[in-house]
Amino acid sequence: MTPAPITLVEGRGIALQGHDIDTDRIIPARFLKSISFAGLGNHVFADDRAATGGCHPFDRPEHQGARMLVVNRNFGCGSSREHAPQALRRWGITAVIGESFAEIFASNCLALGMPCLRGEAGAIGEIQQLIQEQPGVDFCLPLATSTLHGLDRHWPLMMESGPQTMLLSGCWDATGLLLSHGDELRRTALRLPYFHNFASTR
Amino acid sequence: MGLMLPWTWFFLGYGIIPLSTGTLYDKVWELHRVAELPGGQTQLFIGLHLIHEVTSPQAFAMLKEQSLRVRHPERTVATVDHIVPTTDQGRPLADPLAEAMLSALEKNCADHGLRLYGFDSGRQGIVHVIAPELGLSQPGMTIACGDSHTSTHGAFGAIAFGIGTTQVRDVLASQSLALDKLKVRRISIHGSLAPGVFAKDVALHVIRRLGVKSGVGYAYEFSGSCVAAMAMEERMTLCNMAIEAGARCGYVNPDQVCFDYLRHRPCAPSGAAWRRAVTWWRSLASDGDAVYDDQVTMDAGEIAPTVTWGITPAQAMAVDEIIPAPNQLPPGERPLAQEAYRYMDLQPGEPIAGTPVDVCFIGSCTNGRLSDLRDAALVVKGRQVADGMKAFVVPGSQQVAWAAEEEGLDAVFAQAGFEWRRPGCSMCLAMNPDRLEGRQLSASSSNRNFKGRQGSASGRTLLMSPAMVAAAAISGVVTDVRTLLGNAEDTRTGPVE
Ligand code: SF4
């Protein structure tokens, strides 16, 4: 099973301001009590949303159906739970744009084919402001150029070449690729002393 | 980082294996490199895969969907920790959702022939506590687990890091992962720790100094005389918290302290293999002339008992300081500080000492090991917890629980008014019945003070060392543990008499 290439993300934006938003906030631990990811979309930011009584961006009617989440620094820090990108994805998000991302979060997003792109603080601020003032604006993000377009404006964004190539070529789901190196896997294992319990001959 | 590593050859008694030079991270990376992938990532062989009930079921489902098998069943080890109740662990578990997760893990392990340390194994516990105590975590390994605190195992000179569920599937299917190489920052901590100051304080101090995102893109190598003098359990506490600084892995170079810890552990090599292992392990330590991407130096003597006041582990302070005012913080940190004052209901300019605490929790993969319980028991012994305080101890594993009971620590805690529980993650993340209620404020030896982390959406957490949690339990308020230790000589070692 080869995943499809992802070349373009389009849709309305949703802005979520704040630094260091952790995965416990994206999806609180009690919703992890399940053996599947089904239904997580309903609970994204559950506690933050309850605390703001319906004013949270994910609750506002104008943002329903939004595709691009725009965040600030160190988004997705903390727990490695893939439930966080899964919940965002199942709510409808298909790309995340921010000042910076926690590493495990970004690699979990990649594994779902959901690009994370970085932008300068100034650019992110402008995009967030535009979304707040005109939530109906449609954005378009071709991954080959990593440039966000909306309302005749353009913001250059950044993505590491690895993830970019993987998304564009459709090999972001790594399993097939990893399994295709059976001989190399065997050779690597053989040169690791602990693989043989440090046996004196092999 | 574009460092081209010259190959040298290393003689190991049974042949020669290529050995690169540089940092431990460089060497272990080179040895485990399977292939370069089209996107520029590296395929890395994973030596030890640890799984638990929360992040694995979906991975097994994906495996099944794609008709894949587990490539190396002998290299994956499972336990149950996150959802387990700490009072009654009889089956079926009272919570049907928890029971379903445990049953799924049992079935998946049975179907694929994986080792599972369940309740009746005598070795169940938090995944990051049991793998070291079984001797599974060893120098020079790559270790992955669907849990961010996998950085803990770096204490052994392993490259250990957390992964997501799709990557758990990749490891099950291929015993490898597609990864980007990290940069390495050496954090040298020199000097010795004052009495009443513990590895947890060092960890919180490092995060406070460097921030919660400084480590993104880096592996943290902890070195210096302070780290060299640490016991393995202290090194585990330090590496455990590397992820809270943003560093996906933290490690300490393997040395005699590490080898002495591993010797005679059930899964460690023995006999002639042990000698060969030690020779190899020694050769993996970072070379004297290794090149680092960054270096930071800290003075252990400056570290005081440390406690968090906010909603990230970097919002920390010495227990005898006052809560920082916005103008004492860099401009970029002020909005988060404002959010923290509001959420925590704490005022800038006020001392943190004296803040009333509702719940005291000693446990977790950060501080749920035997030495942590000893440190706390030393404070608790002969004293009583404050009126109305809920205080409980959750050993990190069954082995820890038994060792502690053998020493009588359970009785020390019970006599003081603590509850002595069964092993699990418990109120570190509150996926079991142990949780804060409403706005309760906890003193906790765990690792995350995020909003809502301990099971109540408005619950509040102060992170600190187990000894500091014990002091808070006794006094009812945040307390400088040094005032309760008297002039105990070295508070960091040895059983309670
Ligand atoms: S004790 Fe806490 S941090 Fe450690 S593995 Fe369990 S839930 Fe995660």
Coordinates of N, CA, C and O in Angstrom, one line a residue, chain A residues 1 19-20 22 24-25 29 32-37 47-48 73-74 77-83 100-104 107-108 110-112 161-163 165-166 173-175 177-179 181-182 184-186 188-189 191-195 197-202, chain B residues 12 14 30-35 37-39 41 43 45 47 54 57-58 68 71-72 75 95 97 101 104 140-141 146-148 162-167 169-170 173-174 176 182 212-213 216-217 248 269 273 276-277 280-281 332 336 339 429 431 448 450 453 457:
Chain A
M1 N 0.8 -1.2 0.0 CA 0.0 0.0 0.0 C 0.9 1.2 0.0 O 1.6 1.5 1.0
H19 N 2.2 30.0 23.1 CA 3.4 29.2 23.0 C 3.3 27.9 23.8 O 2.5 27.9 24.8
D20 N 4.1 26.9 23.5 CA 4.2 25.7 24.3 C 2.9 25.0 24.6 O 2.6 24.6 25.7
D22 N 0.8 22.0 24.8 CA 1.3 20.6 24.8 C 0.2 19.7 24.4 O -1.0 20.1 24.2
D24 N -1.1 17.2 25.9 CA -2.1 17.0 27.0 C -3.3 17.9 26.8 O -4.4 17.6 27.0
R25 N -3.0 19.2 26.3 CA -4.1 20.1 26.0 C -4.8 19.8 24.7 O -6.0 20.0 24.6
A29 N -5.6 13.2 28.6 CA -5.3 11.8 28.7 C -6.5 10.9 28.8 O -6.5 9.8 28.3
L32 N -7.6 9.0 25.8 CA -6.7 8.0 25.3 C -7.1 6.6 25.7 O -6.5 5.6 25.3
K33 N -8.1 6.5 26.5 CA -8.5 5.2 27.0 C -9.4 4.5 26.0 O -10.6 4.3 26.2
S34 N -8.7 4.1 24.9 CA -9.4 3.4 23.9 C -8.4 2.6 23.0 O -7.2 3.0 23.0
I35 N -8.8 1.6 22.4 CA -7.9 0.8 21.6 C -7.9 1.3 20.1 O -7.3 0.7 19.3
S36 N -8.7 2.4 19.8 CA -8.6 2.9 18.5 C -8.6 4.4 18.5 O -8.8 5.0 19.6
F37 N -8.3 5.1 17.4 CA -8.3 6.5 17.3 C -9.7 7.1 17.0 O -9.8 8.3 16.9
D47 N -10.6 20.3 27.2 CA -10.6 21.1 28.5 C -10.5 22.6 28.2 O -11.2 23.4 28.8
D48 N -9.7 23.0 27.2 CA -9.6 24.4 26.9 C -10.9 24.9 26.4 O -11.3 26.0 26.7
R73 N 4.9 29.1 19.0 CA 6.1 28.4 19.3 C 5.9 27.1 20.0 O 5.1 27.0 20.9
N74 N 6.8 26.1 19.6 CA 6.9 24.8 20.4 C 5.5 24.1 20.5 O 5.2 23.6 21.5
C77 N 4.4 20.2 22.3 CA 5.4 19.7 23.2 C 4.8 18.7 24.2 O 3.5 18.5 24.2
G78 N 5.6 18.0 24.9 CA 5.1 17.1 25.9 C 5.0 15.6 25.4 O 5.8 15.2 24.7
S79 N 3.9 15.0 25.8 CA 3.7 13.6 25.5 C 3.8 13.3 24.0 O 3.4 14.1 23.2
S80 N 4.3 12.0 23.8 CA 4.5 11.6 22.4 C 3.2 11.1 21.7 O 3.2 10.7 20.6
R81 N 2.1 11.2 22.4 CA 0.8 10.6 22.0 C 0.5 11.0 20.5 O 0.2 12.2 20.2
E82 N 0.4 10.1 19.6 CA -0.1 10.3 18.3 C -1.5 10.7 18.3 O -2.0 11.2 17.2
H83 N -2.2 10.4 19.4 CA -3.6 10.8 19.5 C -3.8 12.3 19.2 O -4.8 12.8 18.8
S100 N 7.3 27.2 15.6 CA 8.1 26.0 15.7 C 7.3 24.8 16.3 O 6.2 25.1 16.9
F101 N 7.8 23.6 16.2 CA 7.0 22.4 16.6 C 7.9 21.5 17.4 O 9.1 21.5 17.2
A102 N 7.3 20.8 18.4 CA 8.1 19.8 19.1 C 8.3 18.7 18.1 O 7.5 18.4 17.2
E103 N 9.5 18.0 18.3 CA 9.9 17.1 17.3 C 9.1 15.8 17.1 O 8.8 15.4 16.0
I104 N 8.7 15.2 18.3 CA 7.9 14.0 18.1 C 6.5 14.3 17.5 O 6.0 13.6 16.7
S107 N 7.0 14.6 13.8 CA 7.2 13.4 13.1 C 5.9 12.5 13.1 O 5.6 11.8 12.1
N108 N 5.1 12.7 14.2 CA 3.8 12.0 14.2 C 2.9 12.6 13.1 O 2.1 11.8 12.4
L110 N 3.8 13.9 10.2 CA 4.3 13.4 9.0 C 3.8 12.0 8.7 O 3.5 11.7 7.6
A111 N 3.8 11.2 9.7 CA 3.4 9.8 9.6 C 1.9 9.7 9.1 O 1.5 8.7 8.6
L112 N 1.2 10.8 9.4 CA -0.2 10.8 8.9 C -0.4 11.6 7.6 O -1.5 11.8 7.1
S161 N 13.9 19.5 4.1 CA 13.8 18.8 2.8 C 13.3 17.4 2.9 O 12.6 16.9 2.0
G162 N 13.7 16.7 4.0 CA 13.3 15.3 4.2 C 11.8 15.1 4.1 O 11.2 14.5 3.2
P163 N 11.1 15.7 5.1 CA 9.6 15.6 5.1 C 9.0 16.1 3.8 O 8.0 15.5 3.3
T165 N 10.2 16.1 0.7 CA 10.4 15.1 -0.3 C 9.4 13.9 -0.1 O 8.8 13.4 -1.0
M166 N 9.3 13.5 1.2 CA 8.5 12.4 1.5 C 7.0 12.6 1.2 O 6.3 11.8 0.6
D173 N 4.5 7.6 4.4 CA 4.3 6.4 5.2 C 5.5 5.4 5.0 O 5.6 4.8 4.0
A174 N 6.4 5.4 6.0 CA 7.7 4.8 5.8 C 7.7 3.3 5.7 O 8.7 2.7 5.2
T175 N 6.7 2.6 6.2 CA 6.8 1.2 6.4 C 7.3 0.4 5.2 O 8.3 -0.4 5.3
L177 N 9.0 1.3 2.6 CA 10.4 1.7 2.3 C 11.3 1.0 3.3 O 12.3 0.4 2.9
L178 N 11.0 1.0 4.6 CA 11.8 0.3 5.6 C 11.9 -1.2 5.3 O 13.0 -1.8 5.5
L179 N 10.8 -1.7 5.0 CA 10.8 -3.2 4.8 C 11.5 -3.6 3.5 O 11.9 -4.7 3.4
H181 N 14.4 -2.9 2.7 CA 15.8 -3.0 3.0 C 16.1 -4.2 3.8 O 16.9 -4.1 4.8
G182 N 15.5 -5.3 3.5 CA 15.7 -6.5 4.3 C 17.1 -7.0 4.5 O 17.6 -7.3 5.6
E184 N 19.9 -5.1 4.2 CA 20.6 -4.1 4.9 C 20.3 -4.3 6.4 O 21.1 -4.1 7.3
L185 N 19.0 -4.6 6.7 CA 18.6 -4.7 8.1 C 19.3 -5.9 8.7 O 19.8 -5.8 9.9
R186 N 19.4 -7.0 8.0 CA 20.1 -8.2 8.5 C 21.6 -7.9 8.7 O 22.1 -8.2 9.8
T188 N 23.0 -5.0 9.4 CA 23.1 -4.1 10.5 C 23.0 -4.9 11.8 O 23.8 -4.7 12.7
A189 N 22.0 -5.7 11.9 CA 21.8 -6.5 13.1 C 23.0 -7.3 13.4 O 23.5 -7.4 14.5
R191 N 26.1 -6.8 12.8 CA 27.3 -6.1 13.3 C 27.1 -5.5 14.7 O 28.1 -4.9 15.3
L192 N 26.0 -5.7 15.3 CA 25.7 -5.2 16.7 C 26.0 -6.3 17.7 O 25.3 -7.3 17.7
P193 N 27.1 -6.1 18.5 CA 27.5 -7.2 19.5 C 26.3 -7.7 20.3 O 26.2 -8.9 20.6
Y194 N 25.4 -6.8 20.7 CA 24.4 -7.2 21.7 C 23.3 -8.0 21.0 O 22.6 -8.7 21.6
F195 N 23.3 -7.9 19.6 CA 22.3 -8.7 18.9 C 22.5 -10.2 19.1 O 21.6 -11.0 19.1
N197 N 24.0 -11.3 21.9 CA 24.3 -11.5 23.4 C 25.8 -11.6 23.6 O 26.3 -12.3 24.4
F198 N 26.6 -10.8 22.8 CA 28.0 -10.8 22.9 C 28.7 -12.1 22.9 O 29.7 -12.4 23.5
A199 N 28.1 -13.0 22.0 CA 28.7 -14.3 21.8 C 30.1 -14.2 21.2 O 30.3 -13.2 20.5
S200 N 30.9 -15.2 21.5 CA 32.3 -15.0 21.0 C 32.5 -15.4 19.5 O 33.4 -15.0 18.9
T201 N 31.5 -16.2 19.0 CA 31.6 -16.5 17.6 C 30.2 -16.3 17.0 O 29.2 -16.4 17.8
R202 N 30.1 -16.0 15.8 CA 28.8 -15.9 15.2 C 28.6 -16.7 14.0 O 29.5 -17.1 13.4
Chain B
L12 N 36.9 -7.2 19.2 CA 36.0 -7.6 20.2 C 36.1 -9.1 20.6 O 35.2 -9.7 21.2
Y14 N 35.8 -11.7 19.0 CA 35.2 -12.6 18.1 C 35.4 -12.1 16.6 O 34.8 -12.7 15.7
E30 N 26.0 5.6 13.9 CA 26.7 5.0 12.7 C 26.5 3.5 12.8 O 26.3 2.8 11.7
L31 N 26.6 2.9 14.0 CA 26.5 1.4 14.1 C 25.1 0.9 13.7 O 25.0 -0.2 13.3
H32 N 24.1 1.7 13.9 CA 22.7 1.3 13.7 C 22.1 1.8 12.4 O 21.0 1.5 12.1
R33 N 23.0 2.4 11.6 CA 22.5 3.0 10.3 C 22.3 1.8 9.3 O 23.2 1.1 9.0
V34 N 21.0 1.7 8.8 CA 20.7 0.7 7.9 C 20.8 1.2 6.5 O 21.4 0.5 5.6
A35 N 20.3 2.3 6.2 CA 20.3 2.9 4.8 C 19.9 4.3 4.9 O 19.4 4.8 5.9
L37 N 17.6 7.1 3.2 CA 16.3 7.1 2.6 C 16.2 8.3 1.6 O 16.8 9.3 1.7
P38 N 15.3 8.1 0.6 CA 15.2 9.1 -0.5 C 14.9 10.5 0.1 O 15.5 11.5 -0.4
G39 N 14.1 10.7 1.1 CA 13.8 12.0 1.6 C 15.0 12.6 2.4 O 14.9 13.7 2.9
Q41 N 16.3 11.2 5.1 CA 16.3 10.6 6.5 C 17.2 9.3 6.5 O 17.5 8.8 5.4
Q43 N 17.5 5.4 7.9 CA 16.9 4.2 8.5 C 17.7 3.7 9.5 O 18.9 3.3 9.3
F45 N 18.4 1.1 12.8 CA 18.0 -0.2 13.5 C 17.7 0.1 14.9 O 18.4 0.9 15.6
G47 N 17.4 -1.4 18.6 CA 17.9 -2.5 19.4 C 16.9 -3.1 20.4 O 16.8 -4.3 20.7
V54 N -1.2 1.9 26.1 CA -1.9 3.1 25.6 C -1.5 3.4 24.1 O -2.4 3.7 23.3
P57 N -2.1 -0.4 20.8 CA -3.2 -1.2 20.2 C -3.4 -0.7 18.8 O -3.6 -1.6 17.9
Q58 N -3.4 0.6 18.5 CA -3.6 1.1 17.1 C -2.5 0.6 16.2 O -2.7 0.4 15.0
L68 N 1.1 -7.5 8.0 CA 2.5 -7.5 8.4 C 2.7 -8.3 9.7 O 1.8 -8.4 10.5
R71 N 8.8 -8.4 13.0 CA 10.0 -8.9 12.4 C 10.9 -9.6 13.5 O 11.5 -10.6 13.2
H72 N 11.1 -8.9 14.6 CA 12.0 -9.5 15.7 C 11.2 -9.5 17.0 O 11.4 -8.6 17.9
R75 N 12.9 -8.7 20.3 CA 13.4 -7.4 20.6 C 12.3 -6.4 21.1 O 12.6 -5.2 21.2
D95 N -12.5 -0.6 35.8 CA -12.8 0.3 34.7 C -12.8 -0.5 33.4 O -11.8 -1.1 33.0
L97 N -12.9 0.2 30.4 CA -12.1 0.7 29.3 C -10.6 0.3 29.6 O -9.9 -0.1 28.7
M101 N -8.1 -2.3 27.4 CA -6.8 -2.0 26.9 C -5.8 -3.0 27.3 O -4.9 -3.4 26.6
A104 N -6.4 -6.2 25.3 CA -5.9 -6.0 24.0 C -4.4 -6.2 23.9 O -3.8 -6.9 23.1
G140 N 25.0 1.6 24.3 CA 25.2 1.4 22.9 C 23.9 0.9 22.1 O 24.0 0.7 20.9
M141 N 22.8 0.8 22.8 CA 21.6 0.4 22.1 C 20.9 1.6 21.6 O 21.0 2.7 22.1
G146 N 6.8 4.0 22.5 CA 5.7 5.0 22.3 C 5.4 5.8 23.5 O 4.3 5.8 24.1
D147 N 6.4 6.5 24.0 CA 6.3 7.3 25.2 C 7.5 8.3 25.3 O 8.6 7.9 25.1
S148 N 7.2 9.6 25.5 CA 8.2 10.6 25.3 C 9.3 10.4 26.4 O 10.5 10.9 26.2
G162 N 11.4 8.8 22.4 CA 9.9 8.5 22.3 C 9.5 8.5 20.8 O 10.1 9.3 20.0
I163 N 8.5 7.7 20.5 CA 7.9 7.7 19.1 C 6.4 7.7 19.2 O 5.8 7.4 20.2
G164 N 5.8 8.0 18.1 CA 4.3 7.9 18.0 C 3.8 6.5 17.6 O 4.7 5.6 17.3
T165 N 2.5 6.4 17.5 CA 2.0 5.0 17.3 C 2.3 4.5 15.9 O 2.5 3.3 15.7
T166 N 2.3 5.3 14.9 CA 2.6 4.9 13.5 C 4.0 4.3 13.5 O 4.4 3.4 12.8
Q167 N 4.9 5.0 14.3 CA 6.3 4.6 14.3 C 6.4 3.3 15.1 O 7.3 2.5 14.9
R169 N 4.3 0.9 14.9 CA 4.0 0.0 13.9 C 5.3 -0.3 13.0 O 5.6 -1.4 12.7
D170 N 6.0 0.8 12.7 CA 7.2 0.6 11.9 C 8.2 -0.2 12.6 O 8.9 -1.1 12.0
A173 N 7.1 -3.8 12.6 CA 7.2 -4.5 11.2 C 8.6 -4.6 10.8 O 9.0 -5.6 10.1
S174 N 9.5 -3.6 11.1 CA 10.8 -3.6 10.4 C 12.0 -3.5 11.4 O 13.1 -3.5 11.0
S176 N 13.0 -1.0 12.7 CA 13.8 0.2 12.3 C 12.9 1.4 12.2 O 11.7 1.2 12.2
L182 N 20.1 14.0 15.0 CA 20.0 15.2 15.9 C 21.4 15.8 16.0 O 22.4 15.2 15.7
V212 N 12.0 25.2 27.7 CA 11.4 24.0 27.3 C 11.6 23.7 25.8 O 11.2 22.6 25.4
K213 N 12.1 24.6 25.0 CA 12.3 24.3 23.6 C 13.7 24.3 23.1 O 14.0 24.0 22.0
V216 N 15.0 21.2 21.2 CA 14.4 20.7 19.9 C 15.5 20.6 18.9 O 16.3 21.5 18.7
G217 N 15.6 19.4 18.3 CA 16.7 19.2 17.3 C 18.0 18.7 17.9 O 19.0 18.4 17.2
R248 N 14.8 15.2 22.5 CA 14.1 13.9 22.3 C 14.9 12.9 23.0 O 14.4 11.8 23.4
P269 N 24.2 -9.4 30.0 CA 25.1 -10.5 29.7 C 25.8 -11.0 30.9 O 26.0 -10.3 31.9
A273 N 30.7 -13.3 28.2 CA 29.9 -12.3 27.4 C 29.9 -11.0 28.1 O 30.0 -9.9 27.5
R276 N 33.2 -9.1 27.4 CA 33.2 -8.6 26.1 C 32.3 -7.4 26.0 O 32.6 -6.4 25.3
A277 N 31.1 -7.5 26.7 CA 30.2 -6.4 26.7 C 30.8 -5.1 27.2 O 30.7 -4.0 26.7
W280 N 33.2 -3.4 25.0 CA 32.5 -2.7 23.9 C 31.9 -1.4 24.4 O 32.0 -0.4 23.9
W281 N 31.2 -1.6 25.6 CA 30.5 -0.4 26.1 C 31.4 0.7 26.4 O 31.1 1.9 26.1
G332 N 9.5 37.5 25.6 CA 8.8 36.4 25.0 C 8.1 35.5 25.9 O 7.2 34.8 25.6
L336 N 3.0 33.8 28.6 CA 2.8 32.5 29.2 C 2.8 32.6 30.7 O 2.1 31.9 31.5
E339 N -0.5 33.8 31.9 CA -1.5 32.7 31.8 C -1.2 31.8 33.0 O -2.2 31.3 33.6
L429 N -0.3 11.0 35.1 CA -1.1 11.5 34.0 C -2.6 11.1 34.3 O -3.5 11.4 33.5
M431 N -4.6 8.5 34.2 CA -5.5 7.7 33.3 C -6.2 6.6 34.1 O -6.9 5.8 33.6
R448 N 5.4 16.6 34.6 CA 4.7 17.6 33.9 C 3.7 18.3 34.7 O 2.8 17.7 35.4
F450 N 1.6 20.5 33.2 CA 0.7 21.1 32.2 C -0.7 21.3 32.8 O -1.1 20.5 33.7
R453 N -3.1 18.2 33.6 CA -2.3 16.9 33.4 C -2.7 15.9 34.4 O -2.6 14.7 34.2
A457 N -9.5 19.1 34.9 CA -9.2 20.1 33.9 C -8.7 21.4 34.5 O -8.0 22.2 33.8

